[in-house]
XYZ file of C-alpha atoms in Angstrom:
86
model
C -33.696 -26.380 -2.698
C -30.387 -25.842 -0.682
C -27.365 -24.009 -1.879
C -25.230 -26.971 -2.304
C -27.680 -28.947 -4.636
C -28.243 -26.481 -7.051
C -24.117 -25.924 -6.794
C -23.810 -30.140 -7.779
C -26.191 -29.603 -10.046
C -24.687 -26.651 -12.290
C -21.539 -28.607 -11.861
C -22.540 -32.330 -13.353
C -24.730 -30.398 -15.845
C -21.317 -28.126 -16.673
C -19.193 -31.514 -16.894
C -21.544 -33.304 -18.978
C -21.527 -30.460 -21.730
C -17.879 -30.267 -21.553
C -18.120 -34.397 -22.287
C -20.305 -33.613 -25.470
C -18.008 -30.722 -26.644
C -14.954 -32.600 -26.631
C -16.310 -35.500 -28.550
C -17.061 -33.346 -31.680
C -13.033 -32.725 -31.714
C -10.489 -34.436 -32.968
C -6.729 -33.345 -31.789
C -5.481 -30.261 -33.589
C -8.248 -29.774 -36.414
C -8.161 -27.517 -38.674
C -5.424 -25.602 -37.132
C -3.485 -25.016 -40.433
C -6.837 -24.507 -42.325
C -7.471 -21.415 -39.800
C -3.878 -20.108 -40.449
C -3.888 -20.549 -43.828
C -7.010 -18.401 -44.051
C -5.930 -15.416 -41.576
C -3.294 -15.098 -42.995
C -4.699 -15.309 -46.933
C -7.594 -12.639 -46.564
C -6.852 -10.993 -42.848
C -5.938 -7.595 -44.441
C -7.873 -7.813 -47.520
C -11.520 -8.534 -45.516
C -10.935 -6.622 -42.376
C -8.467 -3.342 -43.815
C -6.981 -3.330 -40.455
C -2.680 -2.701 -40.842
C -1.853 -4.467 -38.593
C -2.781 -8.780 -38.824
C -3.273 -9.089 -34.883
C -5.326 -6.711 -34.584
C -7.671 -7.461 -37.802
C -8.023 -11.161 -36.122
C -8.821 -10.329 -32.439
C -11.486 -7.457 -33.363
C -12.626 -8.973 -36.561
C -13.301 -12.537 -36.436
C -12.518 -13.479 -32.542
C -14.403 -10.070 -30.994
C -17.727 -12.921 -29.980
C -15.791 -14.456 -28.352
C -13.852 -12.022 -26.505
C -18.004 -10.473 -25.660
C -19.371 -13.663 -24.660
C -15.736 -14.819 -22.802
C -16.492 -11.394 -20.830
C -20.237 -12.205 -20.130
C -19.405 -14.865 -18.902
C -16.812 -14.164 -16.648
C -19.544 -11.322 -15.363
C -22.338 -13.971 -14.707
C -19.709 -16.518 -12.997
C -18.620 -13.770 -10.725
C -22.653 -12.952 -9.948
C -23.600 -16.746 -9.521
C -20.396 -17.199 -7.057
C -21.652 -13.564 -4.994
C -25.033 -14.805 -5.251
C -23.903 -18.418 -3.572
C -21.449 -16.982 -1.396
C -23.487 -13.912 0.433
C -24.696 -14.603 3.839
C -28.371 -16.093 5.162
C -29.528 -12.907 7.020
């Protein structure tokens, strides 16, 4: 299988589950649900001082992990597609 159809592939199979995400989603949901509760029981579940920092290491460090994974396997794939034929 050549280079460039495993490339279209990844890509319509990216696009398509980007398609299914956004239909679960309705514009702005839950947005003041979310603030309500940081801001409720950030310090009291977390005990960090400061509200920022309780938030991005408590509740949104998965994400920051798997944001960072996947930057890692996204900069493999595109080394891995770009190196040369020898």
């Amino acid at each position: 299988m050549s280079k460039k159809v495993i490339v279209i592939f990844i890509l319509a199979f990216l696009l398509y589950a980007f398609i299914l995400a956004l239909e679960d989603f309705s514009p702005f949901s839950g947005v003041d649900d979310a603030k309500t509760y940081y801001l409720s029981r950030g310090f009291n579940e977390t005990g960090a001082s400061n509200l920022v920092t309780a938030i991005y290491l408590d509740y949104r460090l998965y994400d920051s992990i798997f944001e960072a994974s996947l930057l890692l396997a996204t900069s493999a794939g595109i080394l891995f597609l770009a190196r040369k034929e020898l």
